[in-house]
Amino acid sequence: MSALREVAPGVRVIALETPTLPPATHTNTYVLGEREVILVEPASPRRREQGRLLDALFDAGLEVRAIVLTHHHLDHIGAVERLVAELRVPVWAHAETAERVPFAVDRALVEGEQLDDDRGRAWRVLHTPGHAPGHVCLRDDEATLIAGDMVAGVGTILIEPSEGSMARYLASLTRLSTEAALLLPAHGDPLPHAPRVLEHYVAHRLARESKVRDALRAHGPSELAALVPLVYADAPPTVWPIAALSLEAHLVKLIDDGDVVHDGPRYALL
Ligand SMILES: [Zn+2]
């Protein structure tokens, strides 16, 4: 049996173990096309996992035409250098991703351009910043979306304030909700009913944002560390260090929206 599993017509997947954000343990590598394929994010830095990917490609008789990256995070790019060295294939990614990876990107992907697979299927590049500045998705004519880290079939998507942007992430989710039918995320199983899933993601973030407002209203000017247990009372304390990053991303958005001010270490509602 092939290690590659078909998840949509002309789209196969193999999940490789990666150092990713728990509870996720794997990152999906998608294979687009029939024989001369486009490989979307060969992710794992682990040699054994890279070997599994190479074996799977070889066993299926596939040649890799190009590697596409959805974004620059370590759990999405781990096998790229080895594949480039062994298969001599070009790497395609958004310019903002190219700036952030430790290897050369051969082609800068831009919003709206079309990548044709060897079945004649057109994959449209959608620039969807927010989780990462250079994040892209690929969408075919049937609205199947290679979704990267816009959504997750397992675990959550972290918006990290140093490079991520909650406002841009929400705008990208909203945009995708009119463009996708089936979501193929980097972590976990395919997610059908894309508009519903994406609307749920937006609603979930906005609900969290109103918890931030409520906490500031109830407690007055507060430091980030004091807000975490109030805003994430529904989450176990073990996730609070990660939640603090997400909370900061919400606060940055609220400041940009003109709803919150940052006074020294404390945040206050306007
Ligand atoms: Zn990521």
CSV table of N, CA, C and O in Angstrom, one decimal, residues 121-221:
chain,number,residue,atom,x,y,z
A,121,ARG,N,-4.4,21.0,-13.9
A,121,ARG,CA,-5.2,21.7,-12.9
A,121,ARG,C,-4.5,22.9,-12.5
A,121,ARG,O,-3.3,22.9,-12.2
A,122,ALA,N,-5.2,24.0,-12.4
A,122,ALA,CA,-4.6,25.3,-12.0
A,122,ALA,C,-4.8,25.5,-10.5
A,122,ALA,O,-5.9,25.4,-10.0
A,123,TRP,N,-3.7,25.8,-9.9
A,123,TRP,CA,-3.7,26.2,-8.4
A,123,TRP,C,-3.4,27.7,-8.3
A,123,TRP,O,-2.3,28.1,-8.8
A,124,ARG,N,-4.3,28.4,-7.7
A,124,ARG,CA,-4.1,29.8,-7.6
A,124,ARG,C,-3.5,30.1,-6.3
A,124,ARG,O,-3.8,29.5,-5.2
A,125,VAL,N,-2.5,31.0,-6.3
A,125,VAL,CA,-1.8,31.4,-5.1
A,125,VAL,C,-2.6,32.5,-4.4
A,125,VAL,O,-2.9,33.5,-5.0
A,126,LEU,N,-2.9,32.3,-3.1
A,126,LEU,CA,-3.6,33.3,-2.3
A,126,LEU,C,-2.6,33.8,-1.2
A,126,LEU,O,-2.2,32.9,-0.4
A,127,HIS,N,-2.3,35.0,-1.1
A,127,HIS,CA,-1.5,35.5,0.0
A,127,HIS,C,-2.4,35.8,1.2
A,127,HIS,O,-3.3,36.6,1.1
A,128,THR,N,-2.1,35.0,2.2
A,128,THR,CA,-3.0,35.1,3.4
A,128,THR,C,-2.2,35.4,4.7
A,128,THR,O,-2.0,34.5,5.5
A,129,PRO,N,-1.7,36.6,4.8
A,129,PRO,CA,-0.8,36.9,6.0
A,129,PRO,C,-1.6,36.9,7.3
A,129,PRO,O,-2.8,36.9,7.3
A,130,GLY,N,-0.9,36.9,8.4
A,130,GLY,CA,-1.5,36.9,9.7
A,130,GLY,C,-0.8,35.9,10.7
A,130,GLY,O,-0.2,36.3,11.7
A,131,HIS,N,-0.8,34.6,10.3
A,131,HIS,CA,0.0,33.7,11.1
A,131,HIS,C,1.5,33.9,10.8
A,131,HIS,O,2.3,33.8,11.7
A,132,ALA,N,1.8,34.2,9.6
A,132,ALA,CA,3.1,34.6,9.2
A,132,ALA,C,3.0,35.6,8.0
A,132,ALA,O,2.1,35.5,7.3
A,133,PRO,N,4.0,36.5,7.9
A,133,PRO,CA,3.8,37.6,6.9
A,133,PRO,C,3.7,37.0,5.5
A,133,PRO,O,3.0,37.6,4.6
A,134,GLY,N,4.5,35.9,5.2
A,134,GLY,CA,4.5,35.4,3.8
A,134,GLY,C,3.6,34.2,3.6
A,134,GLY,O,3.8,33.5,2.6
A,135,HIS,N,2.6,34.0,4.5
A,135,HIS,CA,1.8,32.8,4.3
A,135,HIS,C,1.0,32.8,3.0
A,135,HIS,O,0.4,33.8,2.7
A,136,VAL,N,1.0,31.7,2.3
A,136,VAL,CA,0.2,31.6,1.1
A,136,VAL,C,-0.6,30.3,1.2
A,136,VAL,O,-0.2,29.3,1.9
A,137,CYS,N,-1.8,30.3,0.6
A,137,CYS,CA,-2.6,29.1,0.4
A,137,CYS,C,-2.6,28.8,-1.1
A,137,CYS,O,-2.4,29.7,-1.9
A,138,LEU,N,-3.0,27.6,-1.5
A,138,LEU,CA,-3.2,27.3,-2.9
A,138,LEU,C,-4.6,26.8,-3.1
A,138,LEU,O,-5.1,26.0,-2.3
A,139,ARG,N,-5.3,27.3,-4.1
A,139,ARG,CA,-6.7,26.9,-4.3
A,139,ARG,C,-7.0,26.5,-5.7
A,139,ARG,O,-6.5,27.2,-6.7
A,140,ASP,N,-7.6,25.4,-5.9
A,140,ASP,CA,-7.9,24.9,-7.3
A,140,ASP,C,-9.3,25.3,-7.7
A,140,ASP,O,-10.0,26.0,-6.9
A,141,ASP,N,-9.7,24.9,-8.9
A,141,ASP,CA,-11.0,25.4,-9.4
A,141,ASP,C,-12.2,24.8,-8.7
A,141,ASP,O,-13.3,25.4,-8.7
A,142,GLU,N,-12.0,23.7,-7.9
A,142,GLU,CA,-13.1,23.2,-7.2
A,142,GLU,C,-13.1,23.7,-5.7
A,142,GLU,O,-13.8,23.1,-4.9
A,143,ALA,N,-12.3,24.7,-5.5
A,143,ALA,CA,-12.2,25.4,-4.2
A,143,ALA,C,-11.7,24.5,-3.1
A,143,ALA,O,-12.0,24.6,-1.9
A,144,THR,N,-10.8,23.5,-3.5
A,144,THR,CA,-10.0,22.8,-2.6
A,144,THR,C,-8.8,23.7,-2.2
A,144,THR,O,-8.2,24.3,-3.1
A,145,LEU,N,-8.6,23.8,-0.9
A,145,LEU,CA,-7.6,24.8,-0.5
A,145,LEU,C,-6.5,24.1,0.3
A,145,LEU,O,-6.7,23.5,1.3
A,146,ILE,N,-5.2,24.2,-0.2
A,146,ILE,CA,-4.1,23.9,0.6
A,146,ILE,C,-3.9,25.0,1.7
A,146,ILE,O,-3.5,26.1,1.3
A,147,ALA,N,-4.2,24.7,2.9
A,147,ALA,CA,-4.5,25.8,3.9
A,147,ALA,C,-3.3,26.2,4.8
A,147,ALA,O,-3.4,27.1,5.5
A,148,GLY,N,-2.3,25.4,4.7
A,148,GLY,CA,-1.1,25.7,5.6
A,148,GLY,C,-1.5,25.8,7.0
A,148,GLY,O,-2.3,24.9,7.6
A,149,ASP,N,-1.1,26.9,7.7
A,149,ASP,CA,-1.4,27.1,9.1
A,149,ASP,C,-2.5,28.2,9.3
A,149,ASP,O,-2.5,28.9,10.2
A,150,MET,N,-3.5,28.2,8.3
A,150,MET,CA,-4.6,29.1,8.5
A,150,MET,C,-5.6,28.5,9.5
A,150,MET,O,-6.2,29.2,10.3
A,151,VAL,N,-5.7,27.2,9.4
A,151,VAL,CA,-6.6,26.4,10.3
A,151,VAL,C,-5.9,25.1,10.6
A,151,VAL,O,-4.9,24.8,9.9
A,152,ALA,N,-6.4,24.4,11.6
A,152,ALA,CA,-5.8,23.1,11.9
A,152,ALA,C,-6.8,22.0,12.2
A,152,ALA,O,-7.8,22.3,12.8
A,153,GLY,N,-6.5,20.8,11.7
A,153,GLY,CA,-7.4,19.7,12.0
A,153,GLY,C,-7.2,19.2,13.4
A,153,GLY,O,-8.0,18.5,13.9
A,154,VAL,N,-6.0,19.4,13.9
A,154,VAL,CA,-5.7,19.1,15.3
A,154,VAL,C,-4.8,20.2,15.8
A,154,VAL,O,-4.0,20.8,15.2
A,155,GLY,N,-5.1,20.6,17.1
A,155,GLY,CA,-4.4,21.7,17.7
A,155,GLY,C,-5.0,23.0,17.4
A,155,GLY,O,-6.0,23.1,16.8
A,156,THR,N,-4.2,24.1,17.7
A,156,THR,CA,-4.7,25.4,17.4
A,156,THR,C,-3.6,26.2,16.6
A,156,THR,O,-2.5,25.8,16.5
A,157,ILE,N,-4.0,27.3,16.0
A,157,ILE,CA,-3.1,28.2,15.3
A,157,ILE,C,-2.7,29.3,16.2
A,157,ILE,O,-3.5,30.0,16.7
A,158,LEU,N,-1.4,29.4,16.4
A,158,LEU,CA,-0.8,30.4,17.2
A,158,LEU,C,-0.5,31.7,16.4
A,158,LEU,O,0.1,31.6,15.4
A,159,ILE,N,-1.1,32.8,16.9
A,159,ILE,CA,-0.7,34.1,16.3
A,159,ILE,C,0.3,34.7,17.3
A,159,ILE,O,0.0,35.1,18.4
A,160,GLU,N,1.6,34.7,16.8
A,160,GLU,CA,2.7,35.1,17.7
A,160,GLU,C,3.0,36.6,17.4
A,160,GLU,O,3.1,36.9,16.3
A,161,PRO,N,3.0,37.4,18.5
A,161,PRO,CA,3.0,38.9,18.2
A,161,PRO,C,4.2,39.4,17.5
A,161,PRO,O,4.1,40.5,16.9
A,162,SER,N,5.3,38.8,17.6
A,162,SER,CA,6.5,39.3,17.0
A,162,SER,C,6.4,39.4,15.5
A,162,SER,O,6.9,40.3,14.8
A,163,GLU,N,5.9,38.3,14.9
A,163,GLU,CA,5.7,38.3,13.4
A,163,GLU,C,4.3,38.1,12.9
A,163,GLU,O,4.0,38.4,11.8
A,164,GLY,N,3.5,37.6,13.8
A,164,GLY,CA,2.1,37.4,13.4
A,164,GLY,C,1.3,38.7,13.6
A,164,GLY,O,1.8,39.7,14.2
A,165,SER,N,0.1,38.7,13.0
A,165,SER,CA,-0.8,39.9,13.2
A,165,SER,C,-2.2,39.4,13.3
A,165,SER,O,-2.7,38.7,12.3
A,166,MET,N,-2.9,39.6,14.5
A,166,MET,CA,-4.2,39.1,14.6
A,166,MET,C,-5.2,39.8,13.6
A,166,MET,O,-6.1,39.1,13.1
A,167,ALA,N,-5.0,41.0,13.4
A,167,ALA,CA,-5.9,41.8,12.5
A,167,ALA,C,-5.8,41.2,11.0
A,167,ALA,O,-6.8,40.9,10.4
A,168,ARG,N,-4.5,40.9,10.6
A,168,ARG,CA,-4.3,40.4,9.3
A,168,ARG,C,-4.8,39.0,9.2
A,168,ARG,O,-5.4,38.5,8.2
A,169,TYR,N,-4.6,38.2,10.3
A,169,TYR,CA,-5.1,36.8,10.3
A,169,TYR,C,-6.6,36.7,10.2
A,169,TYR,O,-7.1,36.0,9.4
A,170,LEU,N,-7.3,37.6,10.9
A,170,LEU,CA,-8.8,37.6,10.8
A,170,LEU,C,-9.2,38.0,9.4
A,170,LEU,O,-10.2,37.5,8.9
A,171,ALA,N,-8.5,39.0,8.8
A,171,ALA,CA,-8.9,39.4,7.5
A,171,ALA,C,-8.7,38.3,6.5
A,171,ALA,O,-9.5,38.1,5.6
A,172,SER,N,-7.6,37.5,6.7
A,172,SER,CA,-7.3,36.4,5.8
A,172,SER,C,-8.3,35.3,5.9
A,172,SER,O,-8.8,34.7,4.9
A,173,LEU,N,-8.7,35.0,7.2
A,173,LEU,CA,-9.7,34.0,7.4
A,173,LEU,C,-11.1,34.4,6.7
A,173,LEU,O,-11.7,33.6,6.0
A,174,THR,N,-11.4,35.6,6.9
A,174,THR,CA,-12.7,36.1,6.3
A,174,THR,C,-12.6,36.0,4.8
A,174,THR,O,-13.6,35.6,4.1
A,175,ARG,N,-11.5,36.4,4.2
A,175,ARG,CA,-11.3,36.3,2.8
A,175,ARG,C,-11.5,34.9,2.3
A,175,ARG,O,-12.2,34.6,1.3
A,176,LEU,N,-10.9,33.9,3.0
A,176,LEU,CA,-10.9,32.5,2.6
A,176,LEU,C,-12.3,32.0,2.6
A,176,LEU,O,-12.6,31.0,1.9
A,177,SER,N,-13.1,32.5,3.6
A,177,SER,CA,-14.4,31.9,3.8
A,177,SER,C,-15.3,32.0,2.5
A,177,SER,O,-16.3,31.3,2.4
A,178,THR,N,-15.0,32.9,1.6
A,178,THR,CA,-15.7,33.0,0.4
A,178,THR,C,-15.0,32.3,-0.8
A,178,THR,O,-15.5,32.3,-1.9
A,179,GLU,N,-13.9,31.7,-0.5
A,179,GLU,CA,-13.1,31.2,-1.6
A,179,GLU,C,-12.8,29.7,-1.5
A,179,GLU,O,-12.3,29.1,-2.4
A,180,ALA,N,-13.1,29.1,-0.3
A,180,ALA,CA,-12.7,27.7,-0.1
A,180,ALA,C,-14.0,26.8,0.2
A,180,ALA,O,-15.0,27.3,0.7
A,181,ALA,N,-13.9,25.5,-0.2
A,181,ALA,CA,-14.9,24.6,0.1
A,181,ALA,C,-14.3,23.5,1.0
A,181,ALA,O,-14.9,23.1,2.1
A,182,LEU,N,-13.2,22.9,0.6
A,182,LEU,CA,-12.5,21.9,1.4
A,182,LEU,C,-11.2,22.4,1.8
A,182,LEU,O,-10.4,22.9,1.0
A,183,LEU,N,-10.9,22.4,3.1
A,183,LEU,CA,-9.6,22.8,3.7
A,183,LEU,C,-8.7,21.7,3.9
A,183,LEU,O,-9.1,20.7,4.6
A,184,LEU,N,-7.5,21.8,3.4
A,184,LEU,CA,-6.4,20.8,3.6
A,184,LEU,C,-5.4,21.4,4.5
A,184,LEU,O,-4.5,22.1,4.0
A,185,PRO,N,-5.4,21.2,5.8
A,185,PRO,CA,-4.5,21.9,6.7
A,185,PRO,C,-3.2,21.2,6.8
A,185,PRO,O,-3.0,20.1,6.4
A,186,ALA,N,-2.2,22.0,7.3
A,186,ALA,CA,-0.9,21.4,7.5
A,186,ALA,C,-0.8,20.4,8.7
A,186,ALA,O,0.0,19.5,8.7
A,187,HIS,N,-1.8,20.6,9.6
A,187,HIS,CA,-1.8,19.6,10.7
A,187,HIS,C,-3.2,19.1,10.8
A,187,HIS,O,-4.2,19.8,10.9
A,188,GLY,N,-3.3,17.7,10.8
A,188,GLY,CA,-4.6,17.1,11.0
A,188,GLY,C,-5.3,16.8,9.7
A,188,GLY,O,-4.8,17.0,8.6
A,189,ASP,N,-6.5,16.3,9.8
A,189,ASP,CA,-7.3,15.7,8.7
A,189,ASP,C,-7.9,16.9,7.9
A,189,ASP,O,-8.1,18.0,8.4
A,190,PRO,N,-8.4,16.5,6.7
A,190,PRO,CA,-9.1,17.5,5.9
A,190,PRO,C,-10.3,18.0,6.6
A,190,PRO,O,-11.0,17.3,7.4
A,191,LEU,N,-10.7,19.3,6.4
A,191,LEU,CA,-11.8,19.9,7.0
A,191,LEU,C,-12.8,20.3,5.9
A,191,LEU,O,-12.6,21.3,5.2
A,192,PRO,N,-13.9,19.6,5.7
A,192,PRO,CA,-14.9,20.0,4.7
A,192,PRO,C,-15.7,21.2,5.3
A,192,PRO,O,-15.5,21.6,6.4
A,193,HIS,N,-16.7,21.7,4.5
A,193,HIS,CA,-17.5,22.8,5.0
A,193,HIS,C,-16.7,24.0,5.4
A,193,HIS,O,-16.8,24.6,6.4
A,194,ALA,N,-15.8,24.4,4.5
A,194,ALA,CA,-14.8,25.4,4.8
A,194,ALA,C,-15.4,26.7,5.3
A,194,ALA,O,-15.0,27.3,6.3
A,195,PRO,N,-16.5,27.3,4.6
A,195,PRO,CA,-17.0,28.5,5.1
A,195,PRO,C,-17.4,28.5,6.6
A,195,PRO,O,-17.1,29.4,7.4
A,196,ARG,N,-18.1,27.3,7.0
A,196,ARG,CA,-18.5,27.2,8.4
A,196,ARG,C,-17.3,27.1,9.3
A,196,ARG,O,-17.3,27.7,10.4
A,197,VAL,N,-16.3,26.4,8.9
A,197,VAL,CA,-15.1,26.2,9.7
A,197,VAL,C,-14.4,27.6,9.9
A,197,VAL,O,-14.0,28.0,11.0
A,198,LEU,N,-14.3,28.3,8.8
A,198,LEU,CA,-13.5,29.6,8.8
A,198,LEU,C,-14.3,30.6,9.6
A,198,LEU,O,-13.8,31.4,10.4
A,199,GLU,N,-15.7,30.6,9.5
A,199,GLU,CA,-16.5,31.6,10.3
A,199,GLU,C,-16.4,31.2,11.8
A,199,GLU,O,-16.3,32.1,12.6
A,200,HIS,N,-16.3,29.9,12.1
A,200,HIS,CA,-16.1,29.5,13.5
A,200,HIS,C,-14.8,30.1,14.0
A,200,HIS,O,-14.7,30.5,15.1
A,201,TYR,N,-13.7,30.0,13.2
A,201,TYR,CA,-12.4,30.5,13.6
A,201,TYR,C,-12.5,32.0,13.9
A,201,TYR,O,-11.9,32.4,14.9
A,202,VAL,N,-13.1,32.7,13.0
A,202,VAL,CA,-13.2,34.2,13.3
A,202,VAL,C,-14.0,34.4,14.5
A,202,VAL,O,-13.6,35.2,15.4
A,203,ALA,N,-15.1,33.7,14.7
A,203,ALA,CA,-16.0,34.0,15.8
A,203,ALA,C,-15.3,33.6,17.1
A,203,ALA,O,-15.4,34.4,18.1
A,204,HIS,N,-14.5,32.6,17.1
A,204,HIS,CA,-13.7,32.1,18.3
A,204,HIS,C,-12.7,33.2,18.7
A,204,HIS,O,-12.6,33.5,19.9
A,205,ARG,N,-12.0,33.8,17.7
A,205,ARG,CA,-11.0,34.8,18.0
A,205,ARG,C,-11.7,36.1,18.5
A,205,ARG,O,-11.2,36.7,19.4
A,206,LEU,N,-12.8,36.4,17.9
A,206,LEU,CA,-13.5,37.6,18.3
A,206,LEU,C,-14.1,37.5,19.7
A,206,LEU,O,-14.2,38.4,20.5
A,207,ALA,N,-14.5,36.2,20.1
A,207,ALA,CA,-15.0,35.9,21.4
A,207,ALA,C,-13.9,36.1,22.4
A,207,ALA,O,-14.1,36.7,23.5
A,208,ARG,N,-12.7,35.7,22.0
A,208,ARG,CA,-11.6,35.9,22.9
A,208,ARG,C,-11.2,37.3,23.1
A,208,ARG,O,-11.0,37.8,24.2
A,209,GLU,N,-11.4,38.1,22.0
A,209,GLU,CA,-11.1,39.5,22.0
A,209,GLU,C,-12.1,40.2,23.0
A,209,GLU,O,-11.7,41.1,23.8
A,210,SER,N,-13.3,39.7,23.0
A,210,SER,CA,-14.3,40.4,23.9
A,210,SER,C,-14.0,40.0,25.4
A,210,SER,O,-14.2,40.8,26.3
A,211,LYS,N,-13.4,38.8,25.6
A,211,LYS,CA,-13.0,38.5,26.9
A,211,LYS,C,-11.9,39.4,27.4
A,211,LYS,O,-11.8,39.7,28.6
A,212,VAL,N,-11.0,39.8,26.5
A,212,VAL,CA,-9.9,40.7,26.8
A,212,VAL,C,-10.5,42.0,27.3
A,212,VAL,O,-10.2,42.6,28.3
A,213,ARG,N,-11.5,42.5,26.5
A,213,ARG,CA,-12.1,43.8,26.8
A,213,ARG,C,-12.8,43.7,28.2
A,213,ARG,O,-12.7,44.5,29.0
A,214,ASP,N,-13.6,42.5,28.4
A,214,ASP,CA,-14.3,42.3,29.7
A,214,ASP,C,-13.3,42.3,30.9
A,214,ASP,O,-13.6,42.9,31.9
A,215,ALA,N,-12.2,41.7,30.7
A,215,ALA,CA,-11.2,41.6,31.8
A,215,ALA,C,-10.7,42.9,32.1
A,215,ALA,O,-10.5,43.3,33.3
A,216,LEU,N,-10.4,43.7,31.1
A,216,LEU,CA,-9.9,45.1,31.3
A,216,LEU,C,-10.9,46.0,32.0
A,216,LEU,O,-10.6,46.8,32.8
A,217,ARG,N,-12.2,45.8,31.6
A,217,ARG,CA,-13.3,46.6,32.1
A,217,ARG,C,-13.4,46.2,33.6
A,217,ARG,O,-13.6,47.1,34.4
A,218,ALA,N,-13.4,44.9,33.9
A,218,ALA,CA,-13.6,44.5,35.3
A,218,ALA,C,-12.5,44.8,36.2
A,218,ALA,O,-12.7,45.1,37.4
A,219,HIS,N,-11.3,44.7,35.7
A,219,HIS,CA,-10.1,44.8,36.6
A,219,HIS,C,-9.3,46.1,36.5
A,219,HIS,O,-8.3,46.3,37.2
A,220,GLY,N,-9.7,46.9,35.5
A,220,GLY,CA,-8.9,48.2,35.3
A,220,GLY,C,-7.6,47.9,34.6
A,220,GLY,O,-7.3,46.7,34.2
A,221,PRO,N,-6.7,48.9,34.6
A,221,PRO,CA,-5.4,48.7,33.9
A,221,PRO,C,-4.7,47.5,34.5
A,221,PRO,O,-4.6,47.3,35.7
